[in-house]
Amino acid sequence: MRLLDVQAVLDREKDIQQAEPETEVLKDGDDSTTSYAILSHRWGAEVNYQEMTKLLKMTERKRDEVRRRDGYQKIIKSCELAMKDGYSWLWIDTCCIDKRNSAELSEAINSMYRWYENSQVCYAYLGDVEEPSLPSQRNNSRFSKSKGWPEWFVRGWTLQELVAPKQLEFFNRNWTYIGNKRRLAPTLEKITRIPVNILGQGLTSKRLSIAQIMSWAADRQTTRVEDRSYSLMGLFGVSMPMLYGEGEKAFQRLQLEIMRASNDQSIFAWDPYGRTPRYGNVLADDPSYFQDCNNIQKVESNQLINKLTNYVHSHGLSDNESVSEWRQVAHSQHMLGFVATNAGIQIWFPTIPYRDYPSVFRAILACSDSDGELITIDLASRGSTYDRSFNATEISETYPLFRRLYLSCSPDANETPCHLTLDDRGALCRGFTRRSAFPRDITSNTVTLSAQTNDLMVIVYANDDTGSHFAIGFGYHSGQGWVHATCDEHLAPEEGVWSNFGRKIYDVMWNARTQHALRTMPSEPGNDSRSRCDNFVKHAHLPRSIWAARVVWGRWDEGNLKVMVDIEQCPGCCVGPLEWIATSNDRDGPDMPGFMKTLHNSHELKLDSLPVQLDEYLGQGIVLGDYGDCSSGNFRRLGNIFEDMQALGIDPTDTANCSVVSRISGDENVLSYLPKQDGLVVTSHKGGNHLVLYQPIGLSIPNNQHLVLLLKALSMRLANKHLVTTVIQCSDLHRVDGEGVRRDLDGDSALETDGPSEPGVFTPLCTVASPQVWRREPASTRRREQFKLIREHFYTLANLIFDLSDPSHDPQQRPPEAETGHESTTNEA
């Protein structure tokens, strides 16, 4: 290791102008024979190896800038402390490692725990603490960026710097002494969850499990992802090469290295209570998965048999004739270790199958919790290997049998997760906001589900003004994607605690996932891809309101991974929480403000390389943003969304609200028959009746919040109406057949008479679409009959009360609605 010569550093600083440029302040030393001090700190503006050794060769301006840095002052203060304590040598990670040399850096990282352990004293500098004492309570306002504690306690590298040194002294921002590790051990245990005896006597004072040590690092962060793993090597006594750029694979490698040195099965015990279920390989993704493992203890082989016997009796599992064989296997060499192979981690576990899922087992680990209860995990068969699983139902009442398993230990390179695109702007328009997500947070509009394992994601929405809430579950089970919406009032959230509510909904949906998956989509879609449904709608009525949460999602098995969450006025359908309604929407095309379905599509072009379906609306004077009725084939205009924008005070000329201009390309095969000319594009026509467009441009409505709000606001008035979402403009046009032969325009009155809407501008093609938010599902006939009967009963009672309250009143004078009842009321709920 390279050490700072304390005297040389202080002498050079004392007379910086007269010091010799060749003065050596760093020299090689041996950590096993040299008495030295060491610094532990949080990095800021530091001084590196080159700057420390070349300080006197810099220009005066550069040298003064280096000496003003906080990092340089830490070096000087640490040297003064070391000199005062009688140490001639000091090691500081910022300036004692030449990080340009990758071999030196790798050696230093692999040796760092030992260097801290062999130091005579370690100075821990807490740069954000001003008092002469450690905070005894979490203070989120003061230490907002470090979870309520001084930043030193949440960094990855400082964990080993806390555990390894025999003598550790803390100093505040002004280098005032706070106390040493032994005296402050109770406070340090509260902050770090590291037991007092470990802080006082080191790792050898108690036999610790791998999971317990990992739990100390669960909340710690590093600047680089890989350092979360590299900073733990010394704590487990392993070494491995540094591969910066490998990301989370570093933690996979670390766990495999630990397995080569230990047979402690607690390494598989991450997330023992299923708080953040992650399905797949049996190795944790990062230390945070060991958050709840602080009290997990390793069970030695001589204790395992008794604990297994207690486990069997406490769970009422039936005995069988193979008990003696079971004990013999448990005592054999099989239980003494496990090995990582190219087929997975080979290991023997006592296992119990689940009653409803014969391919899922409960595996009993050789480790226990604070009450002495054995830890178990769920394993699901996937071919020749087993994955980590969660939340299975009841185990079979059978005796545990030892099985040799191969556990998957690396992410499946063939796995293609489902990345769902979530559009919930329709719900946000009605005042609903995302309140929680379980088991993973989402910060964008993408929900990721594993396609290889059973997975589930729940998002909770709420509106404080109306007191309404609902939850949407996105799941993948048995190779089938599914969606479910619920407004279950029996699981009402605690006031302001939405995360717990999300967990409750998750548990309910998880237990019903088989039912949801089997009833979500048709198992055998029709052969005609043009006519079959490619989207599905579910809705959940919001109690005590006229509103319903509606979810529209695509056919995931074909890659249509779009999901829309909306709030609509309930039409009285309420066909049941597990029922779905088929619909259809465009999968491709320009980015739109919500789901759209093109009505007629005789022509196709590409706008910015995206396929767009269009039809001819010649002579109808259609412009972008028009809305109206197109059910008869001819478009009957009722208005224009850009005009409505202006009426509502929204500037349609604002850049965000302007139409989107796209580059157009078309049928290259037909184009190859035509004379070469710039600006020519040929449409692809199903009947070979192509259009040649001169200098065309494509205009589409923008996708922004203003348009989403406007379409939503118009949804009641324009129910089941249509919208012009794209228009194609050109300077001239004519028809050609499939071989590029120009067709006679005789009889094509539309082309002959449809003059340009602007000088030199024609609009021959448009996309007329049905916005999903304007579509209304028909009310349930059964429900409407029920409502009719209720209204008849209500008015019968109302008439009776009316007569009884005023016997002298002439029945002929009753209000008309009292006589006719349902005839004068709305047919919708």
PDB file of C-alpha atoms in Angstrom, residues 198-411:
ATOM      1  CA  ILE A 198     -19.791  -6.487  16.433  1.00  0.00           C
ATOM      2  CA  LEU A 199     -18.977  -2.790  16.698  1.00  0.00           C
ATOM      3  CA  GLY A 200     -16.884  -3.420  19.772  1.00  0.00           C
ATOM      4  CA  GLN A 201     -15.127  -6.661  18.898  1.00  0.00           C
ATOM      5  CA  GLY A 202     -15.418  -7.131  15.151  1.00  0.00           C
ATOM      6  CA  LEU A 203     -16.922  -9.800  12.902  1.00  0.00           C
ATOM      7  CA  THR A 204     -15.158 -12.668  14.653  1.00  0.00           C
ATOM      8  CA  SER A 205     -16.944 -12.001  17.953  1.00  0.00           C
ATOM      9  CA  LYS A 206     -20.136 -13.717  16.752  1.00  0.00           C
ATOM     10  CA  ARG A 207     -21.050 -16.219  14.070  1.00  0.00           C
ATOM     11  CA  LEU A 208     -23.052 -14.114  11.634  1.00  0.00           C
ATOM     12  CA  SER A 209     -25.166 -15.240   8.715  1.00  0.00           C
ATOM     13  CA  ILE A 210     -24.609 -13.945   5.203  1.00  0.00           C
ATOM     14  CA  ALA A 211     -28.125 -12.517   5.158  1.00  0.00           C
ATOM     15  CA  GLN A 212     -27.523 -10.570   8.372  1.00  0.00           C
ATOM     16  CA  ILE A 213     -24.358  -8.920   7.066  1.00  0.00           C
ATOM     17  CA  MET A 214     -26.113  -8.132   3.786  1.00  0.00           C
ATOM     18  CA  SER A 215     -28.917  -6.440   5.722  1.00  0.00           C
ATOM     19  CA  TRP A 216     -26.459  -3.810   7.010  1.00  0.00           C
ATOM     20  CA  ALA A 217     -25.874  -2.723   3.415  1.00  0.00           C
ATOM     21  CA  ALA A 218     -29.556  -2.747   2.388  1.00  0.00           C
ATOM     22  CA  ASP A 219     -30.061   1.016   2.740  1.00  0.00           C
ATOM     23  CA  ARG A 220     -26.603   2.133   1.619  1.00  0.00           C
ATOM     24  CA  GLN A 221     -25.864   3.744  -1.715  1.00  0.00           C
ATOM     25  CA  THR A 222     -22.824   4.266  -3.918  1.00  0.00           C
ATOM     26  CA  THR A 223     -22.175   6.593  -6.832  1.00  0.00           C
ATOM     27  CA  ARG A 224     -21.511   3.663  -9.155  1.00  0.00           C
ATOM     28  CA  VAL A 225     -23.814   0.637  -9.167  1.00  0.00           C
ATOM     29  CA  GLU A 226     -20.921  -1.818  -9.128  1.00  0.00           C
ATOM     30  CA  ASP A 227     -19.484  -0.347  -5.927  1.00  0.00           C
ATOM     31  CA  ARG A 228     -22.499  -1.565  -3.931  1.00  0.00           C
ATOM     32  CA  SER A 229     -21.005  -5.019  -4.504  1.00  0.00           C
ATOM     33  CA  TYR A 230     -17.282  -4.240  -4.498  1.00  0.00           C
ATOM     34  CA  SER A 231     -17.569  -2.449  -1.154  1.00  0.00           C
ATOM     35  CA  LEU A 232     -18.856  -5.670   0.473  1.00  0.00           C
ATOM     36  CA  MET A 233     -16.090  -8.046  -0.600  1.00  0.00           C
ATOM     37  CA  GLY A 234     -13.986  -7.548   2.529  1.00  0.00           C
ATOM     38  CA  LEU A 235     -16.928  -8.149   4.857  1.00  0.00           C
ATOM     39  CA  PHE A 236     -17.321 -11.634   3.350  1.00  0.00           C
ATOM     40  CA  GLY A 237     -13.617 -12.328   2.868  1.00  0.00           C
ATOM     41  CA  VAL A 238     -13.797 -12.757  -0.907  1.00  0.00           C
ATOM     42  CA  SER A 239     -12.002 -11.177  -3.848  1.00  0.00           C
ATOM     43  CA  MET A 240     -12.973 -10.686  -7.465  1.00  0.00           C
ATOM     44  CA  PRO A 241     -11.786  -8.560 -10.394  1.00  0.00           C
ATOM     45  CA  MET A 242     -13.296  -5.119 -10.942  1.00  0.00           C
ATOM     46  CA  LEU A 243     -15.435  -4.829 -14.069  1.00  0.00           C
ATOM     47  CA  TYR A 244     -16.878  -1.343 -14.064  1.00  0.00           C
ATOM     48  CA  GLY A 245     -19.698  -1.220 -16.561  1.00  0.00           C
ATOM     49  CA  GLU A 246     -21.206  -4.592 -15.595  1.00  0.00           C
ATOM     50  CA  GLY A 247     -23.926  -2.916 -13.496  1.00  0.00           C
ATOM     51  CA  GLU A 248     -26.028  -5.190 -11.283  1.00  0.00           C
ATOM     52  CA  LYS A 249     -24.172  -8.260 -12.544  1.00  0.00           C
ATOM     53  CA  ALA A 250     -21.514  -7.354  -9.990  1.00  0.00           C
ATOM     54  CA  PHE A 251     -23.850  -8.364  -7.184  1.00  0.00           C
ATOM     55  CA  GLN A 252     -24.598 -11.661  -8.917  1.00  0.00           C
ATOM     56  CA  ARG A 253     -20.852 -12.329  -9.122  1.00  0.00           C
ATOM     57  CA  LEU A 254     -20.378 -11.373  -5.476  1.00  0.00           C
ATOM     58  CA  GLN A 255     -23.000 -13.871  -4.317  1.00  0.00           C
ATOM     59  CA  LEU A 256     -21.421 -16.647  -6.386  1.00  0.00           C
ATOM     60  CA  GLU A 257     -17.999 -15.835  -4.888  1.00  0.00           C
ATOM     61  CA  ILE A 258     -19.486 -15.980  -1.394  1.00  0.00           C
ATOM     62  CA  MET A 259     -20.984 -19.405  -2.200  1.00  0.00           C
ATOM     63  CA  ARG A 260     -17.532 -20.708  -3.071  1.00  0.00           C
ATOM     64  CA  ALA A 261     -16.348 -19.774   0.411  1.00  0.00           C
ATOM     65  CA  SER A 262     -19.451 -20.577   2.488  1.00  0.00           C
ATOM     66  CA  ASN A 263     -22.298 -23.103   2.666  1.00  0.00           C
ATOM     67  CA  ASP A 264     -24.570 -20.640   4.482  1.00  0.00           C
ATOM     68  CA  GLN A 265     -28.039 -21.041   2.949  1.00  0.00           C
ATOM     69  CA  SER A 266     -29.227 -17.686   4.293  1.00  0.00           C
ATOM     70  CA  ILE A 267     -27.891 -16.219   1.055  1.00  0.00           C
ATOM     71  CA  PHE A 268     -31.152 -17.513  -0.482  1.00  0.00           C
ATOM     72  CA  ALA A 269     -33.320 -15.978   2.284  1.00  0.00           C
ATOM     73  CA  TRP A 270     -33.659 -12.480   0.818  1.00  0.00           C
ATOM     74  CA  ASP A 271     -37.102 -10.883   1.121  1.00  0.00           C
ATOM     75  CA  PRO A 272     -38.237 -13.565   3.597  1.00  0.00           C
ATOM     76  CA  TYR A 273     -41.667 -11.975   4.085  1.00  0.00           C
ATOM     77  CA  GLY A 274     -42.428 -11.280   0.417  1.00  0.00           C
ATOM     78  CA  ARG A 275     -42.656  -7.497   0.828  1.00  0.00           C
ATOM     79  CA  THR A 276     -41.270  -6.797  -2.660  1.00  0.00           C
ATOM     80  CA  PRO A 277     -41.735 -10.066  -4.594  1.00  0.00           C
ATOM     81  CA  ARG A 278     -39.294 -10.574  -7.423  1.00  0.00           C
ATOM     82  CA  TYR A 279     -39.683 -13.755  -9.433  1.00  0.00           C
ATOM     83  CA  GLY A 280     -36.877 -15.420 -11.303  1.00  0.00           C
ATOM     84  CA  ASN A 281     -33.344 -16.465 -10.439  1.00  0.00           C
ATOM     85  CA  VAL A 282     -32.604 -17.252  -6.799  1.00  0.00           C
ATOM     86  CA  LEU A 283     -29.912 -14.601  -6.344  1.00  0.00           C
ATOM     87  CA  ALA A 284     -30.919 -11.152  -5.132  1.00  0.00           C
ATOM     88  CA  ASP A 285     -30.558  -8.189  -7.497  1.00  0.00           C
ATOM     89  CA  ASP A 286     -28.943  -5.910  -4.906  1.00  0.00           C
ATOM     90  CA  PRO A 287     -28.425  -5.660  -1.113  1.00  0.00           C
ATOM     91  CA  SER A 288     -31.779  -3.927  -0.567  1.00  0.00           C
ATOM     92  CA  TYR A 289     -33.502  -7.313  -0.918  1.00  0.00           C
ATOM     93  CA  PHE A 290     -31.927  -8.283   2.441  1.00  0.00           C
ATOM     94  CA  GLN A 291     -33.669  -5.404   4.249  1.00  0.00           C
ATOM     95  CA  ASP A 292     -35.634  -7.741   6.575  1.00  0.00           C
ATOM     96  CA  CYS A 293     -32.794 -10.197   7.262  1.00  0.00           C
ATOM     97  CA  ASN A 294     -31.140  -8.513  10.253  1.00  0.00           C
ATOM     98  CA  ASN A 295     -32.151 -11.304  12.642  1.00  0.00           C
ATOM     99  CA  ILE A 296     -31.644 -14.328  10.393  1.00  0.00           C
ATOM    100  CA  GLN A 297     -29.198 -16.838  11.846  1.00  0.00           C
ATOM    101  CA  LYS A 298     -27.385 -19.738  10.239  1.00  0.00           C
ATOM    102  CA  VAL A 299     -28.457 -23.186  11.465  1.00  0.00           C
ATOM    103  CA  GLU A 300     -25.607 -25.659  11.804  1.00  0.00           C
ATOM    104  CA  SER A 301     -26.015 -29.222  10.515  1.00  0.00           C
ATOM    105  CA  ASN A 302     -26.103 -30.674  14.032  1.00  0.00           C
ATOM    106  CA  GLN A 303     -29.077 -28.416  14.869  1.00  0.00           C
ATOM    107  CA  LEU A 304     -30.968 -28.797  11.604  1.00  0.00           C
ATOM    108  CA  ILE A 305     -32.507 -32.213  12.299  1.00  0.00           C
ATOM    109  CA  ASN A 306     -34.144 -31.098  15.536  1.00  0.00           C
ATOM    110  CA  LYS A 307     -35.421 -27.879  13.979  1.00  0.00           C
ATOM    111  CA  LEU A 308     -36.823 -29.781  11.002  1.00  0.00           C
ATOM    112  CA  THR A 309     -38.610 -32.175  13.368  1.00  0.00           C
ATOM    113  CA  ASN A 310     -40.091 -29.216  15.252  1.00  0.00           C
ATOM    114  CA  TYR A 311     -41.143 -27.638  11.959  1.00  0.00           C
ATOM    115  CA  VAL A 312     -42.949 -30.795  10.866  1.00  0.00           C
ATOM    116  CA  HIS A 313     -44.802 -31.127  14.171  1.00  0.00           C
ATOM    117  CA  SER A 314     -45.727 -27.434  14.407  1.00  0.00           C
ATOM    118  CA  HIS A 315     -47.224 -27.469  10.893  1.00  0.00           C
ATOM    119  CA  GLY A 316     -49.143 -30.710  11.400  1.00  0.00           C
ATOM    120  CA  LEU A 317     -47.433 -32.501   8.528  1.00  0.00           C
ATOM    121  CA  SER A 318     -48.079 -36.228   8.285  1.00  0.00           C
ATOM    122  CA  ASP A 319     -45.393 -38.730   9.106  1.00  0.00           C
ATOM    123  CA  ASN A 320     -44.500 -41.591   6.800  1.00  0.00           C
ATOM    124  CA  GLU A 321     -42.359 -44.677   6.652  1.00  0.00           C
ATOM    125  CA  SER A 322     -39.303 -42.843   5.327  1.00  0.00           C
ATOM    126  CA  VAL A 323     -38.506 -40.865   8.477  1.00  0.00           C
ATOM    127  CA  SER A 324     -35.345 -42.826   9.166  1.00  0.00           C
ATOM    128  CA  GLU A 325     -34.290 -42.401   5.549  1.00  0.00           C
ATOM    129  CA  TRP A 326     -35.041 -38.687   5.804  1.00  0.00           C
ATOM    130  CA  ARG A 327     -32.814 -38.358   8.873  1.00  0.00           C
ATOM    131  CA  GLN A 328     -30.053 -40.311   7.181  1.00  0.00           C
ATOM    132  CA  VAL A 329     -30.108 -38.016   4.152  1.00  0.00           C
ATOM    133  CA  ALA A 330     -30.145 -34.952   6.376  1.00  0.00           C
ATOM    134  CA  HIS A 331     -26.996 -36.148   8.149  1.00  0.00           C
ATOM    135  CA  SER A 332     -25.231 -37.025   4.899  1.00  0.00           C
ATOM    136  CA  GLN A 333     -22.745 -34.979   2.926  1.00  0.00           C
ATOM    137  CA  HIS A 334     -25.501 -33.601   0.689  1.00  0.00           C
ATOM    138  CA  MET A 335     -26.378 -30.962   3.251  1.00  0.00           C
ATOM    139  CA  LEU A 336     -22.837 -29.726   3.710  1.00  0.00           C
ATOM    140  CA  GLY A 337     -22.576 -27.539   0.646  1.00  0.00           C
ATOM    141  CA  PHE A 338     -23.767 -26.442  -2.763  1.00  0.00           C
ATOM    142  CA  VAL A 339     -22.001 -25.646  -5.962  1.00  0.00           C
ATOM    143  CA  ALA A 340     -22.632 -23.349  -8.929  1.00  0.00           C
ATOM    144  CA  THR A 341     -22.598 -25.241 -12.234  1.00  0.00           C
ATOM    145  CA  ASN A 342     -23.473 -24.343 -15.803  1.00  0.00           C
ATOM    146  CA  ALA A 343     -26.879 -25.944 -15.132  1.00  0.00           C
ATOM    147  CA  GLY A 344     -27.503 -23.777 -12.073  1.00  0.00           C
ATOM    148  CA  ILE A 345     -26.738 -23.976  -8.363  1.00  0.00           C
ATOM    149  CA  GLN A 346     -26.837 -27.636  -7.352  1.00  0.00           C
ATOM    150  CA  ILE A 347     -28.246 -28.027  -3.857  1.00  0.00           C
ATOM    151  CA  TRP A 348     -30.271 -30.397  -1.676  1.00  0.00           C
ATOM    152  CA  PHE A 349     -33.336 -28.968   0.075  1.00  0.00           C
ATOM    153  CA  PRO A 350     -36.101 -30.508   2.169  1.00  0.00           C
ATOM    154  CA  THR A 351     -39.171 -29.570   0.126  1.00  0.00           C
ATOM    155  CA  ILE A 352     -42.967 -29.728   0.424  1.00  0.00           C
ATOM    156  CA  PRO A 353     -45.159 -29.377  -2.695  1.00  0.00           C
ATOM    157  CA  TYR A 354     -48.042 -26.933  -2.834  1.00  0.00           C
ATOM    158  CA  ARG A 355     -51.500 -28.469  -3.037  1.00  0.00           C
ATOM    159  CA  ASP A 356     -52.791 -26.581  -6.076  1.00  0.00           C
ATOM    160  CA  TYR A 357     -49.440 -26.123  -7.825  1.00  0.00           C
ATOM    161  CA  PRO A 358     -47.463 -29.381  -8.021  1.00  0.00           C
ATOM    162  CA  SER A 359     -44.636 -27.584  -9.830  1.00  0.00           C
ATOM    163  CA  VAL A 360     -44.164 -25.162  -6.924  1.00  0.00           C
ATOM    164  CA  PHE A 361     -42.393 -26.248  -3.729  1.00  0.00           C
ATOM    165  CA  ARG A 362     -41.718 -24.790  -0.330  1.00  0.00           C
ATOM    166  CA  ALA A 363     -38.007 -25.243   0.357  1.00  0.00           C
ATOM    167  CA  ILE A 364     -36.808 -25.232   3.969  1.00  0.00           C
ATOM    168  CA  LEU A 365     -33.484 -23.428   4.453  1.00  0.00           C
ATOM    169  CA  ALA A 366     -30.836 -24.149   7.054  1.00  0.00           C
ATOM    170  CA  CYS A 367     -31.352 -20.775   8.722  1.00  0.00           C
ATOM    171  CA  SER A 368     -33.839 -19.368  11.215  1.00  0.00           C
ATOM    172  CA  ASP A 369     -35.402 -16.118  12.383  1.00  0.00           C
ATOM    173  CA  SER A 370     -35.095 -14.489  15.812  1.00  0.00           C
ATOM    174  CA  ASP A 371     -37.712 -16.924  17.215  1.00  0.00           C
ATOM    175  CA  GLY A 372     -35.795 -19.941  15.998  1.00  0.00           C
ATOM    176  CA  GLU A 373     -38.308 -20.715  13.229  1.00  0.00           C
ATOM    177  CA  LEU A 374     -36.803 -22.124  10.042  1.00  0.00           C
ATOM    178  CA  ILE A 375     -36.899 -19.800   7.024  1.00  0.00           C
ATOM    179  CA  THR A 376     -38.651 -21.101   3.912  1.00  0.00           C
ATOM    180  CA  ILE A 377     -38.781 -19.906   0.331  1.00  0.00           C
ATOM    181  CA  ASP A 378     -40.972 -20.883  -2.620  1.00  0.00           C
ATOM    182  CA  LEU A 379     -39.401 -22.421  -5.708  1.00  0.00           C
ATOM    183  CA  ALA A 380     -41.180 -22.890  -9.043  1.00  0.00           C
ATOM    184  CA  SER A 381     -40.057 -25.355 -11.680  1.00  0.00           C
ATOM    185  CA  ARG A 382     -39.047 -23.903 -15.021  1.00  0.00           C
ATOM    186  CA  GLY A 383     -37.714 -26.682 -17.184  1.00  0.00           C
ATOM    187  CA  SER A 384     -34.629 -28.190 -15.601  1.00  0.00           C
ATOM    188  CA  THR A 385     -34.103 -25.377 -13.090  1.00  0.00           C
ATOM    189  CA  TYR A 386     -36.054 -23.743 -10.286  1.00  0.00           C
ATOM    190  CA  ASP A 387     -36.886 -20.055  -9.879  1.00  0.00           C
ATOM    191  CA  ARG A 388     -37.736 -18.046  -6.802  1.00  0.00           C
ATOM    192  CA  SER A 389     -41.517 -17.660  -6.449  1.00  0.00           C
ATOM    193  CA  PHE A 390     -43.942 -16.051  -3.996  1.00  0.00           C
ATOM    194  CA  ASN A 391     -47.455 -16.189  -2.582  1.00  0.00           C
ATOM    195  CA  ALA A 392     -48.449 -19.751  -3.409  1.00  0.00           C
ATOM    196  CA  THR A 393     -51.474 -21.170  -1.579  1.00  0.00           C
ATOM    197  CA  GLU A 394     -51.578 -24.096   0.870  1.00  0.00           C
ATOM    198  CA  ILE A 395     -48.848 -26.688   1.126  1.00  0.00           C
ATOM    199  CA  SER A 396     -49.672 -30.373   1.024  1.00  0.00           C
ATOM    200  CA  GLU A 397     -49.792 -32.087   4.386  1.00  0.00           C
ATOM    201  CA  THR A 398     -46.835 -34.315   3.623  1.00  0.00           C
ATOM    202  CA  TYR A 399     -43.484 -34.900   5.215  1.00  0.00           C
ATOM    203  CA  PRO A 400     -40.578 -32.870   3.739  1.00  0.00           C
ATOM    204  CA  LEU A 401     -38.591 -34.846   1.217  1.00  0.00           C
ATOM    205  CA  PHE A 402     -35.026 -34.013   0.307  1.00  0.00           C
ATOM    206  CA  ARG A 403     -34.627 -33.200  -3.364  1.00  0.00           C
ATOM    207  CA  ARG A 404     -31.606 -32.324  -5.420  1.00  0.00           C
ATOM    208  CA  LEU A 405     -32.436 -29.131  -7.277  1.00  0.00           C
ATOM    209  CA  TYR A 406     -30.714 -26.887  -9.767  1.00  0.00           C
ATOM    210  CA  LEU A 407     -31.496 -23.284  -8.953  1.00  0.00           C
ATOM    211  CA  SER A 408     -31.357 -20.630 -11.671  1.00  0.00           C
ATOM    212  CA  CYS A 409     -28.646 -18.155 -10.744  1.00  0.00           C
ATOM    213  CA  SER A 410     -28.527 -15.641 -13.574  1.00  0.00           C
ATOM    214  CA  PRO A 411     -31.099 -13.556 -15.452  1.00  0.00           C
TER     215      PRO A 411
END
